[in-house]
């Protein structure tokens, strides 16, 4: 499949039906799989043979979607998870157990920040958070002898910072550790982090990959490029007693990381996808390339339109030439970034609320990145516990509106915005 373009792979990669088999990826709604001998099943358990035996560890529907996403990112393998949160946690824990340290961009999704800052710290990991656009010197200075990975988002939610992937990858590699990036917002259609040196990619598939807001899910993709045999990753290079002493790098080569994530952490934590959710995700993936194109063209049109309106205080979208991240966006996401923009309405909190309530087509929801235009006022919802001073520190103005521009007709979206602004 790999010689096809990404929009073709969105449709076809991962599933090739044989003669007389279903044309559409079927839902294999079965927890378990039948074998003729106990010995065969034993071989599967010992990872000596390849095959499905229990859906926590693998399932034909889930497997096809994993293969599709691996093809889209250009990786050697992928692991679907029950949510983006589970993907973030497993991607780090797989190579950084208690006692390890992570260098992390502070401009990350709030849920990821909580996971790292609270839960994973309680589990015994250490984190150093840095501004996403820190200098090479600042980044270098954050490393410790026990650092085991660097974590960042390619395009941050909600602040829309474009991370300098080559700088992050080069610095991580100089310290002998991999770069893990969350590529949820641009998706592989708009950004291929492996081509810029990232080693592991994660996603919340809940967002654009699904695109219809019908399932919560996540995925981890392994580039197969990182050399784990530098003494820092004994979990991959020393015998795993829970599998009769297998050594992942010896037995699985380039796929060592992603095999371990499945056979060790998914086995133990059980944060797997379901066949039904994988099926729904696959339907979304089939149209991902065309949807992203439309999300981006609509978002750029909305951003430009808002910049012209004197009731708007500021507009933040990396596709705008006025954006601080325009250059990095052109380099890492030349075909477009995503459909999310943020802006401020003159008149602060009250004006923002008035504008949102006046919208007729766009709805107010705690979600982004599906095909319906929606808005959120972080100051009165996701960050509601903060006062105006604290909001300022978090980079969230009381006037800030996050708009996830959908794929409706652009004239209808603009008309909706204009009628609400007019009534302010
Ligand atoms: C939503 C989101 C997550 C968390 O994903 P869930 O599927 O909600 O668990 C992680 N990273 C980013 C960038 C997100 O937008």
Short mmCIF file of C-alpha atoms and ligand atoms in Angstrom, two decimals:
data_model
loop_
_atom_site.label_atom_id
_atom_site.label_comp_id
_atom_site.label_asym_id
_atom_site.label_seq_id
_atom_site.Cartn_x
_atom_site.Cartn_y
_atom_site.Cartn_z
CA UNK A 1 0.00 0.00 0.00
CA UNK A 2 2.86 2.33 0.78
CA UNK A 3 3.39 3.60 -2.78
CA UNK A 4 -0.09 5.15 -2.78
CA UNK A 5 -0.71 8.73 -1.71
CA UNK A 6 -1.97 9.40 1.80
CA UNK A 7 -5.55 10.12 0.72
CA UNK A 8 -5.68 6.72 -1.01
CA UNK A 9 -4.19 5.03 2.07
CA UNK A 10 -6.86 6.70 4.24
CA UNK A 11 -9.37 4.59 2.32
CA UNK A 12 -7.52 1.37 1.53
CA UNK A 13 -4.57 0.75 3.88
CA UNK A 14 -4.86 -1.95 6.53
CA UNK A 15 -7.59 -4.11 5.03
CA UNK A 16 -7.49 -6.08 1.80
CA UNK A 17 -10.41 -8.50 1.51
CA UNK A 18 -9.83 -11.87 -0.08
CA UNK A 19 -12.13 -13.56 -2.57
CA UNK A 20 -15.74 -13.45 -1.36
CA UNK A 21 -14.89 -11.56 1.84
CA UNK A 22 -16.69 -8.39 3.02
CA UNK A 23 -15.69 -5.29 0.99
CA UNK A 24 -16.00 -3.14 4.13
CA UNK A 25 -13.87 -3.87 7.20
CA UNK A 26 -16.10 -6.13 9.31
CA UNK A 27 -16.67 -5.75 13.07
CA UNK A 28 -15.28 -8.88 14.70
CA UNK A 29 -17.29 -8.61 17.91
CA UNK A 30 -15.63 -11.50 19.71
CA UNK A 31 -13.49 -11.46 22.82
CA UNK A 32 -11.80 -14.72 21.97
CA UNK A 33 -10.61 -16.95 19.13
CA UNK A 34 -10.76 -20.73 18.70
CA UNK A 35 -7.73 -23.00 18.27
CA UNK A 36 -7.44 -26.73 17.61
CA UNK A 37 -4.67 -27.43 20.09
CA UNK A 38 -3.57 -26.18 23.48
CA UNK A 39 -0.01 -26.17 22.20
CA UNK A 40 -0.81 -23.64 19.47
CA UNK A 41 -2.42 -21.36 22.02
CA UNK A 42 0.64 -21.75 24.26
CA UNK A 43 2.89 -20.58 21.44
CA UNK A 44 0.72 -17.47 21.01
CA UNK A 45 0.92 -16.78 24.75
CA UNK A 46 4.72 -17.03 24.65
CA UNK A 47 4.83 -14.63 21.66
CA UNK A 48 6.43 -17.38 19.57
CA UNK A 49 3.57 -17.39 17.06
CA UNK A 50 1.46 -14.60 15.58
CA UNK A 51 -2.35 -14.65 15.87
CA UNK A 52 -5.37 -13.41 17.77
CA UNK A 53 -6.43 -15.06 20.99
CA UNK A 54 -7.96 -12.43 23.25
CA UNK A 55 -9.26 -9.00 22.22
CA UNK A 56 -7.37 -7.18 25.00
CA UNK A 57 -4.19 -8.06 23.09
CA UNK A 58 -5.46 -7.99 19.53
CA UNK A 59 -8.53 -8.33 17.32
CA UNK A 60 -8.89 -8.39 13.51
CA UNK A 61 -10.95 -5.17 13.32
CA UNK A 62 -8.61 -3.32 15.67
CA UNK A 63 -5.59 -4.76 13.86
CA UNK A 64 -6.72 -3.45 10.46
CA UNK A 65 -7.19 0.07 11.83
CA UNK A 66 -3.79 -0.09 13.55
CA UNK A 67 -2.20 -1.07 10.25
CA UNK A 68 -3.98 1.79 8.48
CA UNK A 69 -2.78 4.42 10.97
CA UNK A 70 0.77 2.99 10.92
CA UNK A 71 0.72 3.37 7.13
CA UNK A 72 -0.58 6.97 7.37
CA UNK A 73 2.19 7.98 9.79
CA UNK A 74 4.84 5.88 8.02
CA UNK A 75 5.57 3.73 11.10
CA UNK A 76 6.36 0.04 11.65
CA UNK A 77 3.36 -0.60 13.90
CA UNK A 78 0.56 0.97 15.92
CA UNK A 79 -1.49 0.22 19.02
CA UNK A 80 -5.07 1.46 19.41
CA UNK A 81 -6.02 2.50 22.94
CA UNK A 82 -9.30 3.29 24.69
CA UNK A 83 -8.58 7.05 24.67
CA UNK A 84 -5.96 9.66 23.89
CA UNK A 85 -5.20 9.76 27.60
CA UNK A 86 -4.35 6.03 27.60
CA UNK A 87 -2.13 6.53 24.54
CA UNK A 88 -0.19 9.34 26.24
CA UNK A 89 0.29 7.33 29.44
CA UNK A 90 1.36 4.09 27.75
CA UNK A 91 3.65 5.85 25.28
CA UNK A 92 5.72 7.23 28.17
CA UNK A 93 5.45 4.35 30.69
CA UNK A 94 6.63 1.89 28.04
CA UNK A 95 10.17 3.31 28.24
CA UNK A 96 10.09 5.40 31.40
CA UNK A 97 9.02 3.53 34.53
CA UNK A 98 9.08 4.97 38.08
CA UNK A 99 12.33 6.80 38.75
CA UNK A 100 12.57 8.07 35.19
CA UNK A 101 12.35 11.69 34.07
CA UNK A 102 10.53 13.29 31.14
CA UNK A 103 11.32 16.61 29.44
CA UNK A 104 7.94 17.99 28.41
CA UNK A 105 6.60 21.01 26.58
CA UNK A 106 4.22 22.92 28.86
CA UNK A 107 1.98 23.81 25.91
CA UNK A 108 0.13 20.52 25.88
CA UNK A 109 -3.49 19.48 26.17
CA UNK A 110 -4.81 20.14 29.71
CA UNK A 111 -5.70 16.47 30.21
CA UNK A 112 -2.17 15.39 29.33
CA UNK A 113 -0.76 18.00 31.71
CA UNK A 114 -2.91 16.67 34.57
CA UNK A 115 -1.96 13.07 33.73
CA UNK A 116 1.74 13.90 33.88
CA UNK A 117 1.77 16.54 36.60
CA UNK A 118 -0.51 14.73 39.04
CA UNK A 119 -1.07 11.04 38.32
CA UNK A 120 2.22 10.02 36.79
CA UNK A 121 4.17 12.06 39.35
CA UNK A 122 2.28 10.13 42.01
CA UNK A 123 3.38 6.96 40.20
CA UNK A 124 7.02 7.97 40.69
CA UNK A 125 7.99 9.71 37.43
CA UNK A 126 9.60 13.14 37.28
CA UNK A 127 8.71 15.86 34.75
CA UNK A 128 10.38 19.11 33.72
CA UNK A 129 8.01 21.42 31.83
CA UNK A 130 9.35 23.99 29.37
CA UNK A 131 7.72 26.62 27.14
CA UNK A 132 6.98 25.02 23.74
CA UNK A 133 9.07 27.65 21.95
CA UNK A 134 12.05 27.45 24.31
CA UNK A 135 15.58 27.88 22.93
CA UNK A 136 17.99 24.99 22.22
CA UNK A 137 19.96 26.00 25.35
CA UNK A 138 16.88 25.91 27.59
CA UNK A 139 15.90 22.55 26.16
CA UNK A 140 19.40 21.10 26.65
CA UNK A 141 19.53 22.31 30.23
CA UNK A 142 16.35 20.38 31.14
CA UNK A 143 17.92 16.94 30.70
CA UNK A 144 18.99 14.77 33.66
CA UNK A 145 20.88 11.47 33.84
CA UNK A 146 17.53 9.68 34.35
CA UNK A 147 15.73 11.40 31.42
CA UNK A 148 14.12 8.75 29.21
CA UNK A 149 12.06 10.74 26.69
CA UNK A 150 10.92 14.14 25.45
CA UNK A 151 7.20 14.78 25.01
CA UNK A 152 5.54 17.57 22.97
CA UNK A 153 2.54 18.29 20.75
CA UNK A 154 3.09 19.03 17.07
CA UNK A 155 0.36 21.70 17.12
CA UNK A 156 -0.79 22.47 20.62
CA UNK A 157 -4.36 22.35 21.93
CA UNK A 158 -5.64 25.01 22.58
CA UNK A 159 -2.79 27.52 22.24
CA UNK A 160 -1.97 26.52 18.60
CA UNK A 161 1.82 26.69 19.00
CA UNK A 162 3.70 24.91 16.21
CA UNK A 163 6.53 22.95 17.86
CA UNK A 164 9.97 23.06 16.22
CA UNK A 165 10.10 19.29 15.69
CA UNK A 166 13.62 19.15 14.27
CA UNK A 167 15.03 21.07 17.23
CA UNK A 168 13.20 18.81 19.71
CA UNK A 169 14.24 15.61 17.90
CA UNK A 170 17.87 16.63 17.49
CA UNK A 171 18.16 17.61 21.16
CA UNK A 172 16.44 14.43 22.40
CA UNK A 173 18.72 12.27 20.26
CA UNK A 174 21.83 14.11 21.48
CA UNK A 175 20.83 12.95 24.96
CA UNK A 176 20.15 9.38 23.81
CA UNK A 177 16.37 9.48 24.25
CA UNK A 178 13.41 9.44 21.85
CA UNK A 179 10.99 12.25 20.99
CA UNK A 180 7.32 11.38 21.52
CA UNK A 181 4.85 13.77 19.87
CA UNK A 182 1.10 14.05 20.10
CA UNK A 183 0.01 14.68 16.49
CA UNK A 184 -3.74 14.94 17.17
CA UNK A 185 -4.44 18.39 15.70
CA UNK A 186 -2.67 18.28 12.31
CA UNK A 187 -3.17 14.50 11.80
CA UNK A 188 -0.76 12.63 9.47
CA UNK A 189 -2.55 14.26 6.54
CA UNK A 190 -1.02 17.63 7.45
CA UNK A 191 2.10 16.65 9.43
CA UNK A 192 4.31 13.55 9.31
CA UNK A 193 6.45 13.87 12.47
CA UNK A 194 8.64 10.84 11.63
CA UNK A 195 10.02 12.69 8.61
CA UNK A 196 11.28 15.41 11.00
CA UNK A 197 12.95 13.01 13.43
CA UNK A 198 10.19 12.20 15.95
CA UNK A 199 10.38 8.57 17.09
CA UNK A 200 6.93 7.87 18.52
CA UNK A 201 3.60 9.51 17.62
CA UNK A 202 0.41 9.50 19.68
CA UNK A 203 -3.10 10.68 18.88
CA UNK A 204 -6.43 11.24 20.45
CA UNK A 205 -8.41 9.57 17.63
CA UNK A 206 -11.48 11.14 19.25
CA UNK A 207 -10.73 14.30 17.27
CA UNK A 208 -10.16 14.64 13.50
CA UNK A 209 -9.32 10.98 12.85
CA UNK A 210 -12.83 10.01 13.91
CA UNK A 211 -14.15 13.41 12.89
CA UNK A 212 -17.81 12.71 13.64
CA UNK A 213 -17.64 12.75 17.46
CA UNK A 214 -18.87 9.18 17.81
CA UNK A 215 -16.07 7.40 19.70
CA UNK A 216 -13.34 8.14 22.25
CA UNK A 217 -10.01 6.54 21.33
CA UNK A 218 -6.27 6.88 21.01
CA UNK A 219 -3.32 5.40 19.17
CA UNK A 220 0.45 5.05 19.55
CA UNK A 221 2.61 4.69 16.42
CA UNK A 222 6.24 3.51 16.40
CA UNK A 223 8.59 4.83 13.68
CA UNK A 224 10.95 1.89 14.24
CA UNK A 225 13.85 4.33 13.94
CA UNK A 226 15.06 4.73 17.51
CA UNK A 227 18.04 2.66 18.66
CA UNK A 228 17.07 1.35 22.10
CA UNK A 229 20.36 -0.41 22.69
CA UNK A 230 22.26 2.42 24.40
CA UNK A 231 21.85 1.08 27.94
CA UNK A 232 19.03 3.45 28.94
CA UNK A 233 16.13 1.13 28.13
CA UNK A 234 16.58 -2.20 29.95
CA UNK A 235 12.83 -2.88 29.61
CA UNK A 236 13.44 -3.38 25.89
CA UNK A 237 16.94 -4.89 25.90
CA UNK A 238 16.94 -7.17 28.96
CA UNK A 239 14.92 -10.37 29.45
CA UNK A 240 11.23 -9.92 30.35
CA UNK A 241 10.56 -12.56 33.01
CA UNK A 242 6.81 -12.27 32.48
CA UNK A 243 7.41 -13.72 28.96
CA UNK A 244 9.91 -16.45 29.87
CA UNK A 245 12.84 -14.12 29.38
CA UNK A 246 12.27 -12.78 25.87
CA UNK A 247 14.25 -9.69 24.87
CA UNK A 248 12.07 -7.33 22.82
CA UNK A 249 14.85 -5.80 20.72
CA UNK A 250 16.22 -9.26 19.85
CA UNK A 251 12.90 -10.86 19.04
CA UNK A 252 11.06 -7.97 17.40
CA UNK A 253 13.82 -5.72 16.00
CA UNK A 254 12.48 -2.39 14.77
CA UNK A 255 9.03 -3.11 16.24
CA UNK A 256 10.37 -3.72 19.79
CA UNK A 257 8.76 -0.62 21.33
CA UNK A 258 5.27 -1.13 19.93
CA UNK A 259 5.26 -4.89 20.61
CA UNK A 260 6.22 -4.24 24.23
CA UNK A 261 3.51 -1.56 24.57
CA UNK A 262 0.95 -4.20 23.58
CA UNK A 263 2.26 -7.39 25.15
CA UNK A 264 3.42 -5.82 28.39
CA UNK A 265 1.39 -2.67 29.12
CA UNK A 266 -1.84 -3.41 27.25
CA UNK A 267 -1.82 -6.90 28.74
CA UNK A 268 -1.49 -5.42 32.24
CA UNK A 269 -3.45 -2.16 32.03
CA UNK A 270 -6.26 -3.22 29.71
CA UNK A 271 -6.90 0.16 28.08
CA UNK A 272 -7.71 -1.40 24.71
CA UNK A 273 -10.03 -0.12 22.00
CA UNK A 274 -13.22 -2.04 21.22
CA UNK A 275 -13.91 -3.63 17.81
CA UNK A 276 -16.97 -1.45 17.43
CA UNK A 277 -15.06 1.77 18.15
CA UNK A 278 -12.29 0.67 15.78
CA UNK A 279 -14.92 0.19 13.07
CA UNK A 280 -16.34 3.69 13.66
CA UNK A 281 -12.84 5.17 13.70
CA UNK A 282 -12.10 3.47 10.40
CA UNK A 283 -15.14 5.07 8.78
CA UNK A 284 -13.83 8.45 9.90
CA UNK A 285 -10.32 7.71 8.64
CA UNK A 286 -11.65 6.91 5.17
CA UNK A 287 -12.57 10.57 4.65
CA UNK A 288 -9.82 12.14 6.79
CA UNK A 289 -7.85 13.64 3.90
CA UNK A 290 -10.82 15.38 2.28
CA UNK A 291 -12.16 16.58 5.61
CA UNK A 292 -8.80 18.06 6.68
CA UNK A 293 -8.57 20.01 3.44
CA UNK A 294 -12.00 21.52 4.04
CA UNK A 295 -11.41 22.13 7.78
CA UNK A 296 -8.24 24.06 6.91
CA UNK A 297 -9.67 26.14 4.08
CA UNK A 298 -12.74 27.01 6.17
CA UNK A 299 -10.63 27.87 9.25
CA UNK A 300 -8.33 30.12 7.22
CA UNK A 301 -11.33 31.90 5.70
CA UNK A 302 -12.89 32.42 9.14
CA UNK A 303 -9.58 33.64 10.62
CA UNK A 304 -9.08 36.15 7.77
CA UNK A 305 -12.70 37.28 8.01
CA UNK A 306 -12.44 37.86 11.77
CA UNK A 307 -9.20 39.84 11.38
CA UNK A 308 -11.21 42.37 9.32
CA UNK A 309 -13.95 42.85 11.92
CA UNK A 310 -13.51 45.75 14.34
CA UNK A 311 -15.40 43.95 17.12
CA UNK A 312 -12.61 41.36 17.22
CA UNK A 313 -9.57 42.15 19.40
CA UNK A 314 -7.17 39.47 18.12
CA UNK A 315 -7.10 36.26 16.06
CA UNK A 316 -4.71 33.33 16.57
CA UNK A 317 -4.29 30.83 13.72
CA UNK A 318 -0.90 29.55 12.52
CA UNK A 319 -2.13 29.73 8.92
CA UNK A 320 -2.33 33.55 9.18
CA UNK A 321 0.70 35.55 8.12
CA UNK A 322 0.24 37.62 11.30
CA UNK A 323 0.91 34.49 13.41
CA UNK A 324 4.21 34.09 15.22
CA UNK A 325 4.14 30.45 14.08
CA UNK A 326 3.42 31.06 10.40
CA UNK A 327 6.99 30.12 9.36
CA UNK A 328 7.09 26.92 11.41
CA UNK A 329 3.61 26.00 10.16
CA UNK A 330 4.76 26.43 6.54
CA UNK A 331 7.77 24.20 7.25
CA UNK A 332 6.08 21.38 9.18
CA UNK A 333 2.50 21.61 7.88
CA UNK A 334 2.76 23.05 4.35
CA UNK A 335 -0.72 21.94 3.30
CA UNK A 336 -2.49 23.46 6.31
CA UNK A 337 -2.62 23.07 10.09
CA UNK A 338 -6.10 22.22 11.39
CA UNK A 339 -9.57 23.67 11.78
CA UNK A 340 -9.16 25.15 15.25
CA UNK A 341 -8.70 28.89 15.71
CA UNK A 342 -8.89 31.16 18.74
CA UNK A 343 -9.81 34.81 18.97
CA UNK A 344 -10.85 37.53 21.37
CA UNK A 345 -14.05 39.57 21.21
CA UNK A 346 -13.73 43.21 22.34
CA UNK A 347 -15.59 43.64 25.62
CA UNK A 348 -14.09 40.67 27.49
CA UNK A 349 -15.93 37.86 29.20
CA UNK A 350 -19.45 39.26 28.72
CA UNK A 351 -18.99 39.99 25.04
CA UNK A 352 -17.52 36.53 24.48
CA UNK A 353 -20.53 34.89 26.16
CA UNK A 354 -22.93 37.11 24.20
CA UNK A 355 -21.25 36.24 20.91
CA UNK A 356 -21.34 32.51 21.58
CA UNK A 357 -24.96 32.49 22.69
CA UNK A 358 -25.91 34.44 19.57
CA UNK A 359 -24.58 31.76 17.21
CA UNK A 360 -27.26 29.70 15.48
CA UNK A 361 -25.32 27.21 13.35
CA UNK A 362 -22.28 26.74 15.59
CA UNK A 363 -22.93 25.05 18.91
CA UNK A 364 -21.35 25.36 22.34
CA UNK A 365 -19.73 22.03 23.24
CA UNK A 366 -16.69 20.69 25.13
CA UNK A 367 -15.16 19.15 22.04
CA UNK A 368 -13.05 20.03 19.05
CA UNK A 369 -12.28 18.65 15.65
CA UNK A 370 -15.47 17.15 14.38
CA UNK A 371 -17.31 18.16 11.25
CA UNK A 372 -19.75 20.52 13.00
CA UNK A 373 -18.55 24.02 13.83
CA UNK A 374 -18.44 24.49 17.57
CA UNK A 375 -17.20 27.02 20.11
CA UNK A 376 -15.95 26.98 23.67
CA UNK A 377 -15.15 29.75 26.14
CA UNK A 378 -12.23 28.35 28.15
CA UNK A 379 -12.47 31.02 30.87
CA UNK A 380 -16.00 30.00 31.86
CA UNK A 381 -15.74 26.24 31.20
CA UNK A 382 -12.49 24.25 31.08
CA UNK A 383 -10.60 26.89 33.11
CA UNK A 384 -13.55 28.19 35.10
CA UNK A 385 -11.88 27.75 38.53
CA UNK A 386 -9.24 30.39 37.67
CA UNK A 387 -9.66 34.11 38.32
CA UNK A 388 -8.74 36.67 35.64
CA UNK A 389 -5.18 37.00 36.99
CA UNK A 390 -4.59 33.23 36.91
CA UNK A 391 -6.14 32.99 33.46
CA UNK A 392 -3.61 35.53 32.23
CA UNK A 393 -0.76 33.39 33.56
CA UNK A 394 -2.19 30.35 31.78
CA UNK A 395 -2.29 32.35 28.55
CA UNK A 396 -6.07 32.31 28.41
CA UNK A 397 -7.74 35.67 28.15
CA UNK A 398 -11.20 36.23 29.62
CA UNK A 399 -12.18 37.24 26.08
CA UNK A 400 -10.79 34.08 24.40
CA UNK A 401 -13.06 31.93 22.27
CA UNK A 402 -11.86 28.66 20.81
CA UNK A 403 -13.67 27.88 17.59
CA UNK A 404 -13.40 24.49 15.93
CA UNK A 405 -14.36 25.30 12.36
CA UNK A 406 -16.34 22.51 10.76
CA UNK A 407 -16.85 21.48 7.16
CA UNK A 408 -20.20 23.18 6.54
CA UNK A 409 -20.47 25.63 3.63
CA UNK A 410 -18.14 28.54 4.42
CA UNK A 411 -20.77 31.15 3.55
CA UNK A 412 -23.13 29.72 6.15
CA UNK A 413 -20.40 29.70 8.80
CA UNK A 414 -19.42 33.32 8.08
CA UNK A 415 -23.04 34.48 7.98
CA UNK A 416 -23.62 32.90 11.40
CA UNK A 417 -20.56 34.66 12.86
CA UNK A 418 -21.55 38.00 11.33
CA UNK A 419 -25.14 37.93 12.57
CA UNK A 420 -23.98 37.21 16.11
CA UNK A 421 -21.28 39.90 16.05
CA UNK A 422 -23.80 42.42 14.70
CA UNK A 423 -26.05 41.85 17.71
CA UNK A 424 -23.32 42.46 20.29
C1 LIG B 1 -8.36 15.42 23.38
C2 LIG B 1 -6.90 15.34 23.39
C3 LIG B 1 -6.22 14.36 24.12
C4 LIG B 1 -6.93 13.39 25.03
O1 LIG B 1 -7.66 12.50 24.28
P1 LIG B 1 -9.00 11.74 24.78
O2 LIG B 1 -9.35 10.92 23.60
O3 LIG B 1 -10.01 12.79 25.14
O4 LIG B 1 -8.59 10.90 25.96
C5 LIG B 1 -4.85 14.31 24.03
N1 LIG B 1 -4.16 15.18 23.26
C6 LIG B 1 -4.78 16.14 22.54
C7 LIG B 1 -3.97 17.09 21.70
C8 LIG B 1 -6.16 16.26 22.57
O5 LIG B 1 -6.78 17.22 21.86
#
